[in-house]
């Protein structure tokens, strides 16, 4: 529904299919990010810290909801956008969708997946403001959007880098250690699945390093300082 409404609105103003697909993707991502972060926060802070506890109904709903988003956006980007430009997002959505849907399939790991979703999606609302404002500034020459983008740019760069770089990395390494090395888990999760979870869980925040570096350079690099001098 969100995708249909977004496409119906932007089709009147944007002729390029690839650009419109990116905007529709961002619209769905924005709604998913807010909804998922809220539901995941209720699970993370409302229950005991038990990574291997059986899934609850609310956790299964959250994981199915997020799986649907990841696979929907995966196919949207595959068929309607520039694949080369969006390849990092395509890979990210595929492995995240496989990770959390496997937790639903095996009925364990719902709490662990809720923590990962919370850490991963809590940056999305700010990221979408960052993306929307950049798009509006480029395609509609909106001065207000350009000002919003310049204001949000350093905030998002620091926020994203902090979340993915500190709590994201610490938690994913702890989760990998808990399930594969500590011997403390309940042994209900298949060994190969635990290995897969460890690889994906650690790879996603580490894979964000390149994007975080790009954000920091764009926000605080030499080019930004040159622009500020010209403006002055």
PDB file of N, CA and C in Angstrom, residues 115-116 118-120 122-123 157-175 201-202 204-209 212 216:
ATOM      1  N   UNK A 115      17.112  -7.592  18.903  1.00  0.00           N
ATOM      2  CA  UNK A 115      18.210  -6.680  19.252  1.00  0.00           C
ATOM      3  C   UNK A 115      18.907  -6.178  17.992  1.00  0.00           C
ATOM      4  N   UNK A 116      19.177  -7.107  17.070  1.00  0.00           N
ATOM      5  CA  UNK A 116      19.853  -6.722  15.826  1.00  0.00           C
ATOM      6  C   UNK A 116      18.997  -5.768  14.994  1.00  0.00           C
ATOM      7  N   UNK A 118      16.722  -3.728  16.159  1.00  0.00           N
ATOM      8  CA  UNK A 118      16.700  -2.448  16.864  1.00  0.00           C
ATOM      9  C   UNK A 118      17.950  -1.636  16.548  1.00  0.00           C
ATOM     10  N   UNK A 119      19.107  -2.276  16.622  1.00  0.00           N
ATOM     11  CA  UNK A 119      20.369  -1.580  16.349  1.00  0.00           C
ATOM     12  C   UNK A 119      20.475  -1.178  14.877  1.00  0.00           C
ATOM     13  N   UNK A 120      19.927  -2.028  13.992  1.00  0.00           N
ATOM     14  CA  UNK A 120      20.039  -1.745  12.571  1.00  0.00           C
ATOM     15  C   UNK A 120      19.059  -0.711  12.063  1.00  0.00           C
ATOM     16  N   UNK A 122      17.280   1.655  13.942  1.00  0.00           N
ATOM     17  CA  UNK A 122      17.100   2.898  14.692  1.00  0.00           C
ATOM     18  C   UNK A 122      17.732   4.100  13.984  1.00  0.00           C
ATOM     19  N   UNK A 123      18.612   3.834  13.022  1.00  0.00           N
ATOM     20  CA  UNK A 123      19.206   4.937  12.262  1.00  0.00           C
ATOM     21  C   UNK A 123      18.383   5.290  11.014  1.00  0.00           C
ATOM     22  N   UNK A 157      25.908  11.363  10.002  1.00  0.00           N
ATOM     23  CA  UNK A 157      27.225  10.724   9.887  1.00  0.00           C
ATOM     24  C   UNK A 157      27.716  10.229  11.243  1.00  0.00           C
ATOM     25  N   UNK A 158      27.611  11.067  12.259  1.00  0.00           N
ATOM     26  CA  UNK A 158      28.069  10.689  13.601  1.00  0.00           C
ATOM     27  C   UNK A 158      27.156   9.637  14.227  1.00  0.00           C
ATOM     28  N   UNK A 159      25.865   9.825  14.058  1.00  0.00           N
ATOM     29  CA  UNK A 159      24.878   8.902  14.637  1.00  0.00           C
ATOM     30  C   UNK A 159      25.037   7.505  14.046  1.00  0.00           C
ATOM     31  N   UNK A 160      25.097   7.406  12.721  1.00  0.00           N
ATOM     32  CA  UNK A 160      25.237   6.110  12.051  1.00  0.00           C
ATOM     33  C   UNK A 160      26.550   5.438  12.434  1.00  0.00           C
ATOM     34  N   UNK A 161      27.643   6.213  12.401  1.00  0.00           N
ATOM     35  CA  UNK A 161      28.961   5.647  12.715  1.00  0.00           C
ATOM     36  C   UNK A 161      29.015   5.130  14.149  1.00  0.00           C
ATOM     37  N   UNK A 162      28.408   5.883  15.078  1.00  0.00           N
ATOM     38  CA  UNK A 162      28.420   5.459  16.476  1.00  0.00           C
ATOM     39  C   UNK A 162      27.617   4.171  16.676  1.00  0.00           C
ATOM     40  N   UNK A 163      26.378   4.136  16.161  1.00  0.00           N
ATOM     41  CA  UNK A 163      25.511   2.973  16.384  1.00  0.00           C
ATOM     42  C   UNK A 163      26.099   1.721  15.748  1.00  0.00           C
ATOM     43  N   UNK A 164      26.513   1.824  14.497  1.00  0.00           N
ATOM     44  CA  UNK A 164      27.066   0.644  13.817  1.00  0.00           C
ATOM     45  C   UNK A 164      28.466   0.293  14.320  1.00  0.00           C
ATOM     46  N   UNK A 165      29.221   1.306  14.724  1.00  0.00           N
ATOM     47  CA  UNK A 165      30.617   1.065  15.068  1.00  0.00           C
ATOM     48  C   UNK A 165      30.871   0.617  16.484  1.00  0.00           C
ATOM     49  N   UNK A 166      29.977   0.992  17.429  1.00  0.00           N
ATOM     50  CA  UNK A 166      30.240   0.621  18.827  1.00  0.00           C
ATOM     51  C   UNK A 166      29.233  -0.416  19.336  1.00  0.00           C
ATOM     52  N   UNK A 167      27.983  -0.044  19.652  1.00  0.00           N
ATOM     53  CA  UNK A 167      27.063  -1.087  20.142  1.00  0.00           C
ATOM     54  C   UNK A 167      26.789  -2.169  19.105  1.00  0.00           C
ATOM     55  N   UNK A 168      26.734  -1.791  17.803  1.00  0.00           N
ATOM     56  CA  UNK A 168      26.484  -2.788  16.759  1.00  0.00           C
ATOM     57  C   UNK A 168      27.560  -3.856  16.714  1.00  0.00           C
ATOM     58  N   UNK A 169      28.821  -3.431  16.678  1.00  0.00           N
ATOM     59  CA  UNK A 169      29.936  -4.389  16.610  1.00  0.00           C
ATOM     60  C   UNK A 169      30.060  -5.184  17.905  1.00  0.00           C
ATOM     61  N   UNK A 170      29.946  -4.509  19.047  1.00  0.00           N
ATOM     62  CA  UNK A 170      30.072  -5.202  20.335  1.00  0.00           C
ATOM     63  C   UNK A 170      29.013  -6.286  20.469  1.00  0.00           C
ATOM     64  N   UNK A 171      27.760  -5.941  20.139  1.00  0.00           N
ATOM     65  CA  UNK A 171      26.694  -6.929  20.314  1.00  0.00           C
ATOM     66  C   UNK A 171      26.836  -8.101  19.349  1.00  0.00           C
ATOM     67  N   UNK A 172      27.164  -7.836  18.079  1.00  0.00           N
ATOM     68  CA  UNK A 172      27.241  -8.939  17.124  1.00  0.00           C
ATOM     69  C   UNK A 172      28.379  -9.903  17.477  1.00  0.00           C
ATOM     70  N   UNK A 173      29.493  -9.374  17.961  1.00  0.00           N
ATOM     71  CA  UNK A 173      30.580 -10.264  18.380  1.00  0.00           C
ATOM     72  C   UNK A 173      30.175 -11.051  19.634  1.00  0.00           C
ATOM     73  N   UNK A 174      29.462 -10.390  20.551  1.00  0.00           N
ATOM     74  CA  UNK A 174      29.000 -11.096  21.743  1.00  0.00           C
ATOM     75  C   UNK A 174      28.026 -12.206  21.359  1.00  0.00           C
ATOM     76  N   UNK A 175      27.105 -11.914  20.443  1.00  0.00           N
ATOM     77  CA  UNK A 175      26.133 -12.914  20.001  1.00  0.00           C
ATOM     78  C   UNK A 175      26.831 -14.105  19.355  1.00  0.00           C
ATOM     79  N   UNK A 201      25.843 -11.833  11.201  1.00  0.00           N
ATOM     80  CA  UNK A 201      25.751 -10.839  12.263  1.00  0.00           C
ATOM     81  C   UNK A 201      26.978  -9.961  12.358  1.00  0.00           C
ATOM     82  N   UNK A 202      28.157 -10.557  12.183  1.00  0.00           N
ATOM     83  CA  UNK A 202      29.398  -9.790  12.261  1.00  0.00           C
ATOM     84  C   UNK A 202      29.648  -9.023  10.956  1.00  0.00           C
ATOM     85  N   UNK A 204      27.510  -7.676   8.775  1.00  0.00           N
ATOM     86  CA  UNK A 204      26.668  -6.510   8.473  1.00  0.00           C
ATOM     87  C   UNK A 204      27.223  -5.215   9.068  1.00  0.00           C
ATOM     88  N   UNK A 205      27.516  -5.150  10.386  1.00  0.00           N
ATOM     89  CA  UNK A 205      28.085  -3.886  10.899  1.00  0.00           C
ATOM     90  C   UNK A 205      29.472  -3.588  10.353  1.00  0.00           C
ATOM     91  N   UNK A 206      30.280  -4.626  10.132  1.00  0.00           N
ATOM     92  CA  UNK A 206      31.599  -4.387   9.560  1.00  0.00           C
ATOM     93  C   UNK A 206      31.477  -3.916   8.112  1.00  0.00           C
ATOM     94  N   UNK A 207      30.451  -4.444   7.412  1.00  0.00           N
ATOM     95  CA  UNK A 207      30.219  -4.017   6.043  1.00  0.00           C
ATOM     96  C   UNK A 207      29.765  -2.574   5.937  1.00  0.00           C
ATOM     97  N   UNK A 208      29.278  -2.026   7.054  1.00  0.00           N
ATOM     98  CA  UNK A 208      28.844  -0.625   7.077  1.00  0.00           C
ATOM     99  C   UNK A 208      30.020   0.335   7.177  1.00  0.00           C
ATOM    100  N   UNK A 209      31.220  -0.186   7.368  1.00  0.00           N
ATOM    101  CA  UNK A 209      32.397   0.672   7.559  1.00  0.00           C
ATOM    102  C   UNK A 209      32.596   1.614   6.378  1.00  0.00           C
ATOM    103  N   UNK A 212      29.952   4.340   6.372  1.00  0.00           N
ATOM    104  CA  UNK A 212      30.208   5.274   7.473  1.00  0.00           C
ATOM    105  C   UNK A 212      31.392   6.188   7.139  1.00  0.00           C
ATOM    106  N   UNK A 216      31.272  10.316   6.817  1.00  0.00           N
ATOM    107  CA  UNK A 216      32.156  11.189   7.596  1.00  0.00           C
ATOM    108  C   UNK A 216      32.970  12.107   6.694  1.00  0.00           C
TER     109      UNK A 216
END
